[in-house]
mmCIF file of C-alpha atoms in Angstrom:
data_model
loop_
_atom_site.group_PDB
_atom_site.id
_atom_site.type_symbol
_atom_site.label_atom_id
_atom_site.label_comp_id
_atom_site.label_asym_id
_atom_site.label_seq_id
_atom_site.Cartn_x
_atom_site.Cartn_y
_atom_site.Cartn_z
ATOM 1 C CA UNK A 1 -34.335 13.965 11.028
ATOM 2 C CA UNK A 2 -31.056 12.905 12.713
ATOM 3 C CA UNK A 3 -30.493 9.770 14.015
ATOM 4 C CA UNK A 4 -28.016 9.505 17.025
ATOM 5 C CA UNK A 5 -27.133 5.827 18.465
ATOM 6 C CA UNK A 6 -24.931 4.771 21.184
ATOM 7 C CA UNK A 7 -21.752 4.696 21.128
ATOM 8 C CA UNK A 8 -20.071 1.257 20.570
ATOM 9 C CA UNK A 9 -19.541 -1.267 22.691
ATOM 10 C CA UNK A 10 -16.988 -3.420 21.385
ATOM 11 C CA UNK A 11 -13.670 -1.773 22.242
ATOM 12 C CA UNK A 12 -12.048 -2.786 18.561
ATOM 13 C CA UNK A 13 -14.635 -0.411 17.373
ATOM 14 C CA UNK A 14 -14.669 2.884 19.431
ATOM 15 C CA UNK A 15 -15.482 4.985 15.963
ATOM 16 C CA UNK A 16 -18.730 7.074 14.746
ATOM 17 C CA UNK A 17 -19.867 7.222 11.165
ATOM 18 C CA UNK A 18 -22.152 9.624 9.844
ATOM 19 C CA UNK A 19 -24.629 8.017 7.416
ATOM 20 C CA UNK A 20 -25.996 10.623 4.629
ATOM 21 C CA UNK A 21 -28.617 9.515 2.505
ATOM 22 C CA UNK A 22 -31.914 10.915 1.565
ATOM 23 C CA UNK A 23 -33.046 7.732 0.509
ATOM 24 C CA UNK A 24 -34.554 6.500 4.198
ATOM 25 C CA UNK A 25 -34.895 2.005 3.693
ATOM 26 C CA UNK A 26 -31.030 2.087 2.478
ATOM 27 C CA UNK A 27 -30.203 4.633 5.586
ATOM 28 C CA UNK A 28 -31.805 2.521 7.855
ATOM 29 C CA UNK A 29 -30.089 -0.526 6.478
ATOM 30 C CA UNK A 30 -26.677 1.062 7.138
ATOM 31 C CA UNK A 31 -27.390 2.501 10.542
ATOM 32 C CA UNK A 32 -28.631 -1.065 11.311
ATOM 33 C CA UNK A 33 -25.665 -2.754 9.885
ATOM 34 C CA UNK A 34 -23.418 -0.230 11.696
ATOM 35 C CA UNK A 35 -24.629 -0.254 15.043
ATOM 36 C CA UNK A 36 -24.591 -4.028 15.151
ATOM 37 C CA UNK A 37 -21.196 -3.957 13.830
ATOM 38 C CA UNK A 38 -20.402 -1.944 16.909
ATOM 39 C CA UNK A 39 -20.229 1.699 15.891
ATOM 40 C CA UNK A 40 -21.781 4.532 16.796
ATOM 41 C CA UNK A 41 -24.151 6.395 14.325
ATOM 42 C CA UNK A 42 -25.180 9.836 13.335
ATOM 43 C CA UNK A 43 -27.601 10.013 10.461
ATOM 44 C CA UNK A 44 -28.910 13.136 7.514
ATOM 45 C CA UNK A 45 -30.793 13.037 4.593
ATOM 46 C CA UNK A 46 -29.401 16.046 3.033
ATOM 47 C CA UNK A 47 -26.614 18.393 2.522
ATOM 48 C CA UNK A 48 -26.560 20.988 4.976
ATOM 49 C CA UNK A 49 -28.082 18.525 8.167
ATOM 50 C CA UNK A 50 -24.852 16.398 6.812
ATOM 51 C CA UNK A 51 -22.377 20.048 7.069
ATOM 52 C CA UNK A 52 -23.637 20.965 9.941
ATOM 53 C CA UNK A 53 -23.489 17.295 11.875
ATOM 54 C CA UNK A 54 -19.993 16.899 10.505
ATOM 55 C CA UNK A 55 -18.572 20.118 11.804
ATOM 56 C CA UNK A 56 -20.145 19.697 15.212
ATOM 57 C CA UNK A 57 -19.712 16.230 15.564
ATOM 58 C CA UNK A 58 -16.801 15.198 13.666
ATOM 59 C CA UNK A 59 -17.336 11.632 13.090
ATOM 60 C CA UNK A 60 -14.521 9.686 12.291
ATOM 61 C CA UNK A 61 -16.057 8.613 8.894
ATOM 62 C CA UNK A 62 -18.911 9.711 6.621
ATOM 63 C CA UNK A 63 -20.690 7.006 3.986
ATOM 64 C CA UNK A 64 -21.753 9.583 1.541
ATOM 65 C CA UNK A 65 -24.569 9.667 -1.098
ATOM 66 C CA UNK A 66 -23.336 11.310 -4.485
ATOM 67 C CA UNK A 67 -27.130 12.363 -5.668
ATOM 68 C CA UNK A 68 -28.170 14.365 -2.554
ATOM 69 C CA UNK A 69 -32.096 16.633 -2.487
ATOM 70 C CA UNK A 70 -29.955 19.562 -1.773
ATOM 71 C CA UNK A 71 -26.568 19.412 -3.123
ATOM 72 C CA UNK A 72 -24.002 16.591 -4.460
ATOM 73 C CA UNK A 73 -21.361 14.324 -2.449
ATOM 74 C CA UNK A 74 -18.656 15.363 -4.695
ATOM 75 C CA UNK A 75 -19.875 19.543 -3.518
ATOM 76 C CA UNK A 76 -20.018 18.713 0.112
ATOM 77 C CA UNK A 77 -16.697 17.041 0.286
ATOM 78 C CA UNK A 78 -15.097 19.799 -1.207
ATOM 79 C CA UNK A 79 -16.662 22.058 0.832
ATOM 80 C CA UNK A 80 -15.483 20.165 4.120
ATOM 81 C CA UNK A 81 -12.006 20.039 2.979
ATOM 82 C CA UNK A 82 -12.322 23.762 2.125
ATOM 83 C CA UNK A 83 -13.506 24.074 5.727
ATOM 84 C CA UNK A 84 -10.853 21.931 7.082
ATOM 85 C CA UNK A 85 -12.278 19.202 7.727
ATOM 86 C CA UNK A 86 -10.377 15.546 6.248
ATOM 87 C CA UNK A 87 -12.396 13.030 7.993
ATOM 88 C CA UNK A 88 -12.368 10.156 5.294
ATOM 89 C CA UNK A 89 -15.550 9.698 2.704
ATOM 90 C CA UNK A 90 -16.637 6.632 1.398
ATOM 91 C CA UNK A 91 -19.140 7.577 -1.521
ATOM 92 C CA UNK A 92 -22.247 5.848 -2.326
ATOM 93 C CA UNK A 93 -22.699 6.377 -6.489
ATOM 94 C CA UNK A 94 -25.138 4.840 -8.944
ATOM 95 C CA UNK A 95 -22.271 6.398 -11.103
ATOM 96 C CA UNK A 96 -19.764 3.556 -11.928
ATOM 97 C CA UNK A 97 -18.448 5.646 -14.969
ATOM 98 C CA UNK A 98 -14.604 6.483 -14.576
ATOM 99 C CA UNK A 99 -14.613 9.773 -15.033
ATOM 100 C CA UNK A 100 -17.430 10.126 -11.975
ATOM 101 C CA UNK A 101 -14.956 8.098 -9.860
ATOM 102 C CA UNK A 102 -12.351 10.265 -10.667
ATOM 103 C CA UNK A 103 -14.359 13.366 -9.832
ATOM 104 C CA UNK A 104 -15.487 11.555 -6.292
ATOM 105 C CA UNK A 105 -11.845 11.100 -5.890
ATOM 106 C CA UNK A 106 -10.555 14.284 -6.557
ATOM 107 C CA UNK A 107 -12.980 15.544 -4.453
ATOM 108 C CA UNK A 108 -11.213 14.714 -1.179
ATOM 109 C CA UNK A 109 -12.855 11.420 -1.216
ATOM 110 C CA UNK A 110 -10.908 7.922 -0.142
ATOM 111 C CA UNK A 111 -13.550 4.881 -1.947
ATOM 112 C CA UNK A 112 -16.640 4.574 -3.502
ATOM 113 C CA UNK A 113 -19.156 2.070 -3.797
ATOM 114 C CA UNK A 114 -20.958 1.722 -6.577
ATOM 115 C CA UNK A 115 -25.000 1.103 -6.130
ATOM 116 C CA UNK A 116 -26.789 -1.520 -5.727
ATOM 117 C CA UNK A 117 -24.093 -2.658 -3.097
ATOM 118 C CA UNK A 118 -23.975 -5.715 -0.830
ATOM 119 C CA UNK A 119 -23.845 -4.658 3.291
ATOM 120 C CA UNK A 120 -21.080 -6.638 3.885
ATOM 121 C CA UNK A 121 -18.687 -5.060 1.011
ATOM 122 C CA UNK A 122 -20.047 -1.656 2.842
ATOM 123 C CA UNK A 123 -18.861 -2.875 6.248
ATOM 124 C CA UNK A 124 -15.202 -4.321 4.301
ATOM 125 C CA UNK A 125 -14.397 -0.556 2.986
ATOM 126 C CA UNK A 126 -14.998 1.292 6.294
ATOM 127 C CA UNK A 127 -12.930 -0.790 8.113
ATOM 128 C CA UNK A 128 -10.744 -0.763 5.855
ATOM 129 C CA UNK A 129 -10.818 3.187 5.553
ATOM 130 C CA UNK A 130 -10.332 3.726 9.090
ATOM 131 C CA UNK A 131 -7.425 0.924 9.626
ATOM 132 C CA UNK A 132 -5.722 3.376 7.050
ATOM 133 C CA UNK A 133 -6.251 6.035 8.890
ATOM 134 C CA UNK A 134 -5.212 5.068 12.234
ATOM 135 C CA UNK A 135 -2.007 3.591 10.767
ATOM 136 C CA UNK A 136 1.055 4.966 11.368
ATOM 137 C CA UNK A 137 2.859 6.911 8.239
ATOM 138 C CA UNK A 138 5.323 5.260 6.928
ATOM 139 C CA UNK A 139 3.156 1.940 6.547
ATOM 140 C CA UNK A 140 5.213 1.036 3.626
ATOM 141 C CA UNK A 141 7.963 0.736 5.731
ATOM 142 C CA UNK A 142 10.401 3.687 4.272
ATOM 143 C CA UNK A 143 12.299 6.398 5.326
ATOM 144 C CA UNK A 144 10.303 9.463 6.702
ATOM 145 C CA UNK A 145 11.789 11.247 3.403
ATOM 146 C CA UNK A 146 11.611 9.534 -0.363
ATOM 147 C CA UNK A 147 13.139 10.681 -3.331
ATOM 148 C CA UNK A 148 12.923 10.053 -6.545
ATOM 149 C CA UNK A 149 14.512 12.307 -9.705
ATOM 150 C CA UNK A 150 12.866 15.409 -8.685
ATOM 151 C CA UNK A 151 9.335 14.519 -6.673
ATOM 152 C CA UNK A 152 10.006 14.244 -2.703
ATOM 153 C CA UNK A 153 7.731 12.989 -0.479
ATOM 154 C CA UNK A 154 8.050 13.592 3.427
ATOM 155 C CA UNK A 155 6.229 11.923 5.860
ATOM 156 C CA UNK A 156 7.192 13.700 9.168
ATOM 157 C CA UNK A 157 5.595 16.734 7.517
ATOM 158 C CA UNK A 158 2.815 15.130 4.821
ATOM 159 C CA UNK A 159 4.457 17.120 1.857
ATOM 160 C CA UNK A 160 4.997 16.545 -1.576
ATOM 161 C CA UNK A 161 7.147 18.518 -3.816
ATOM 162 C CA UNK A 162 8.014 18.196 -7.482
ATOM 163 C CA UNK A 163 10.959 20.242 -8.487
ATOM 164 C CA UNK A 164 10.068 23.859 -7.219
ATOM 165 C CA UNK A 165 6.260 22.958 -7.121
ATOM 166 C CA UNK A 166 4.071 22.003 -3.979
ATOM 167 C CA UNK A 167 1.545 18.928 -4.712
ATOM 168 C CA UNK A 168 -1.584 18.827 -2.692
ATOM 169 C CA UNK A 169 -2.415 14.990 -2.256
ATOM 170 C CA UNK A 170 -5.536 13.452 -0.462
ATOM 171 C CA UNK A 171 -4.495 10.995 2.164
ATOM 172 C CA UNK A 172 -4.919 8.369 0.207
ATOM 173 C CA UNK A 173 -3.202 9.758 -2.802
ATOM 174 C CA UNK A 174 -0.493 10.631 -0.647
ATOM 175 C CA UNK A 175 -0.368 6.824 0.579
ATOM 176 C CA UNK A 176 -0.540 5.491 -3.178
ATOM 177 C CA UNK A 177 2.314 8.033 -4.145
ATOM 178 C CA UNK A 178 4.735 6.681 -0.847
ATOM 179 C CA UNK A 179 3.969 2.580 -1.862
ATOM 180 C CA UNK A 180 5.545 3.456 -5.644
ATOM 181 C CA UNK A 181 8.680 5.721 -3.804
ATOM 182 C CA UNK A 182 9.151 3.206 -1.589
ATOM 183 C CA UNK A 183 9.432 0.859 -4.806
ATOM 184 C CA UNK A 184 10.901 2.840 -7.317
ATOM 185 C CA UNK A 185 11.446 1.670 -10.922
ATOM 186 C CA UNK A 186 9.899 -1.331 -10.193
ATOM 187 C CA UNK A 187 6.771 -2.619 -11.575
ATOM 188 C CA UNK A 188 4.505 -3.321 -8.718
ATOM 189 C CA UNK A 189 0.964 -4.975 -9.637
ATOM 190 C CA UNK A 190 -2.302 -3.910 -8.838
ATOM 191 C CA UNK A 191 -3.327 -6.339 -6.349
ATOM 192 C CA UNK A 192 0.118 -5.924 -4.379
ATOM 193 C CA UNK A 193 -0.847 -2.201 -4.404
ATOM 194 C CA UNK A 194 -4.295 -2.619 -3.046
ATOM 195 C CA UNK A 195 -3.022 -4.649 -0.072
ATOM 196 C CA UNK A 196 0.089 -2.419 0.581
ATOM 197 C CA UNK A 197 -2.868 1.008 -0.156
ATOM 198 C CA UNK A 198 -6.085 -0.134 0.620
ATOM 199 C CA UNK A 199 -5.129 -3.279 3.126
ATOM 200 C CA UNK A 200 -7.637 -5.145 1.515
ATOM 201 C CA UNK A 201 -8.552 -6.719 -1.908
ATOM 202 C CA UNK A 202 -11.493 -5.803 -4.466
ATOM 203 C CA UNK A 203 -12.093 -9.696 -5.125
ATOM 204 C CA UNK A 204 -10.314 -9.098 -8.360
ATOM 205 C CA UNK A 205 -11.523 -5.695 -8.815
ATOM 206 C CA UNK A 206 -9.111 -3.308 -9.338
ATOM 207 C CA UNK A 207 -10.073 -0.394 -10.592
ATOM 208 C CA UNK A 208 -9.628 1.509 -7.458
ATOM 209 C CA UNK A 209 -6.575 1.721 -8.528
ATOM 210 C CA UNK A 210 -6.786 2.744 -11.852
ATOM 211 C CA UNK A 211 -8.855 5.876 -10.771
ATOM 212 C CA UNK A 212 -6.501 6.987 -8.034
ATOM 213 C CA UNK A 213 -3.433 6.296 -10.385
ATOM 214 C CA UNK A 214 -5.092 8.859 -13.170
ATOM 215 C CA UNK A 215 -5.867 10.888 -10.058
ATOM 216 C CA UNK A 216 -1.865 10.648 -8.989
ATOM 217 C CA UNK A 217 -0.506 11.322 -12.649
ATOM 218 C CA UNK A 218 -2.601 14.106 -13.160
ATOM 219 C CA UNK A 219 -1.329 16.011 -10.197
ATOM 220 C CA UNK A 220 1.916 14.449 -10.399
ATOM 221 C CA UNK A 221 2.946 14.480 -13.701
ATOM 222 C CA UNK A 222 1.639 17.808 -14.760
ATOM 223 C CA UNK A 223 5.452 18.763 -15.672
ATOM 224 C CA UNK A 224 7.837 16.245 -17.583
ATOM 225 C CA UNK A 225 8.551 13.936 -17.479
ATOM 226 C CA UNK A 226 6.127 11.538 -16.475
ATOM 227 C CA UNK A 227 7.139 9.747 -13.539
ATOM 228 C CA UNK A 228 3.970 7.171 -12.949
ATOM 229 C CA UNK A 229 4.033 4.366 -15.795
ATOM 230 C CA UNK A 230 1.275 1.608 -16.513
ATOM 231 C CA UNK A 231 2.897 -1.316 -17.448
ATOM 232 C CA UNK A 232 -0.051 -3.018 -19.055
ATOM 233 C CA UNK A 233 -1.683 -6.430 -18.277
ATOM 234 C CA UNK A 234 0.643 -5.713 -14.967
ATOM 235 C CA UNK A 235 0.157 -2.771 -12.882
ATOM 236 C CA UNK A 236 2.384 0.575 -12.514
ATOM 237 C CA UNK A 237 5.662 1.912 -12.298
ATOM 238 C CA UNK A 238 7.406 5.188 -10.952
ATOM 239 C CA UNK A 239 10.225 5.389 -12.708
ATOM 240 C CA UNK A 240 11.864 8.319 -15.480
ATOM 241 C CA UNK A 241 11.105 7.821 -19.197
ATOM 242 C CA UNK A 242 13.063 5.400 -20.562
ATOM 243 C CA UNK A 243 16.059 7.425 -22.573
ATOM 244 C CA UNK A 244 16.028 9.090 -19.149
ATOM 245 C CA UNK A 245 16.277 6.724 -16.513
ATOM 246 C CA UNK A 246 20.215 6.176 -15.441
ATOM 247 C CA UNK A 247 22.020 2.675 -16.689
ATOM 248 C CA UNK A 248 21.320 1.084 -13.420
ATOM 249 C CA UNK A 249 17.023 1.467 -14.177
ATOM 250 C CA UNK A 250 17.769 0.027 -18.154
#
């Protein structure tokens, strides 16, 4: 059964999120929390009432159940993006194992959540989801174009080249990947990169980051050499290996 609420109020808000979750006390408790927050709400409690609402409706977000009567989080998203469709996913998982978060994320989704999860934290993440994606391009404050050795990054057009090869980046990734070539060769840490990416901190968790960045250097780095560095204890780098990088990075 679908659940449709008013739109919201509050001119700050002025978004819908569609809630899908088959399990029905922790749907109500987010269409609750949402709706007083001041969106508007669409509900499902499976798969293909979740499709179907999101092509017809487009929301502007969808808070997204991984284990799903019908099908999986991870299957829909990749079927929406197949279909078109980017509006941003934040994942509800009982999964809090990294290589789960890294499929969620490679998925076409843009956070998780890992269950049991506290409202407000719920509330924190869309907000900060859709800030993001309202938000002009170059957030980070660069040129419409970066370069760096042989990885481009445009912003005018949202393409990403390295060398001769095309790189298909979420919008998220995509952000991540402009923050280190707006910074190159210098070691940014992981909290500066969740306020800069995420415009908001993980109370000292930061593994958000570590999932996208094995998300980045996978795509990124699939030809040498490796561009995307951990500097450990610290946070990452974009940078050529060292007995490549010109005097001026040594």
């Amino acid at each position: 059964m679908t659940d449709q609420h008013a739109r919201p109020r509050t001119p700050t808000a002025g978004h819908t999120v569609l809630v899908v979750e088959d399990d029905a006390s922790i749907r109500t408790l987010l269409t609750s929390a949402l709706t007083a927050a001041g969106y508007g709400v669409l509900s499902a409690a499976g798969g293909q009432e979740a499709l179907a609402l999101a092509l017809d409706r487009r929301p502007h977000l969808i808070v997204l159940d991984v284990m799903l009567p019908d099908t999986d989080g991870f299957r829909l998203t990749r079927e929406l993006r197949a279909r078109g469709v980017y509006t941003p996913v934040l994942f509800l998982t009982a999964r809090g194992d990294v290589e789960d978060r890294i499929i969620g994320l490679s998925s076409g989704g843009d956070d998780y959540v890992t269950k049991p999860f506290h409202i407000q934290e719920v509330l924190l993440r869309i907000r900060a989801i859709l800030r993001r994606s309202n938000a002009p391009a170059s957030v980070t404050g660069a040129a419409p174009a970066l370069r760096y050795a042989d990885l481009t990054l445009d912003e005018a057009t949202r393409e990403v080249r390295r060398g001769d090869r095309s790189v298909r980046l979420s919008p998220t990734e995509f952000r991540l990947l402009a923050c280190l070539l707006a910074h190159p060769e210098r070691v940014l840490e992981k909290a500066e990169i969740l306020q800069q990416v995420w415009q908001y901190d993980f109370s000292g968790d930061t593994r958000i980051v570590d999932t996208y960045i094995k998300n980045l250097r996978r795509k990124i780095d699939r030809t040498p050499p490796a561009l995307v560095h951990t500097v450990r204890g610290v946070g990452y780098c974009l940078r050529l290996p060292r007995d490549e990088a010109p005097e001026s990075a040594r």
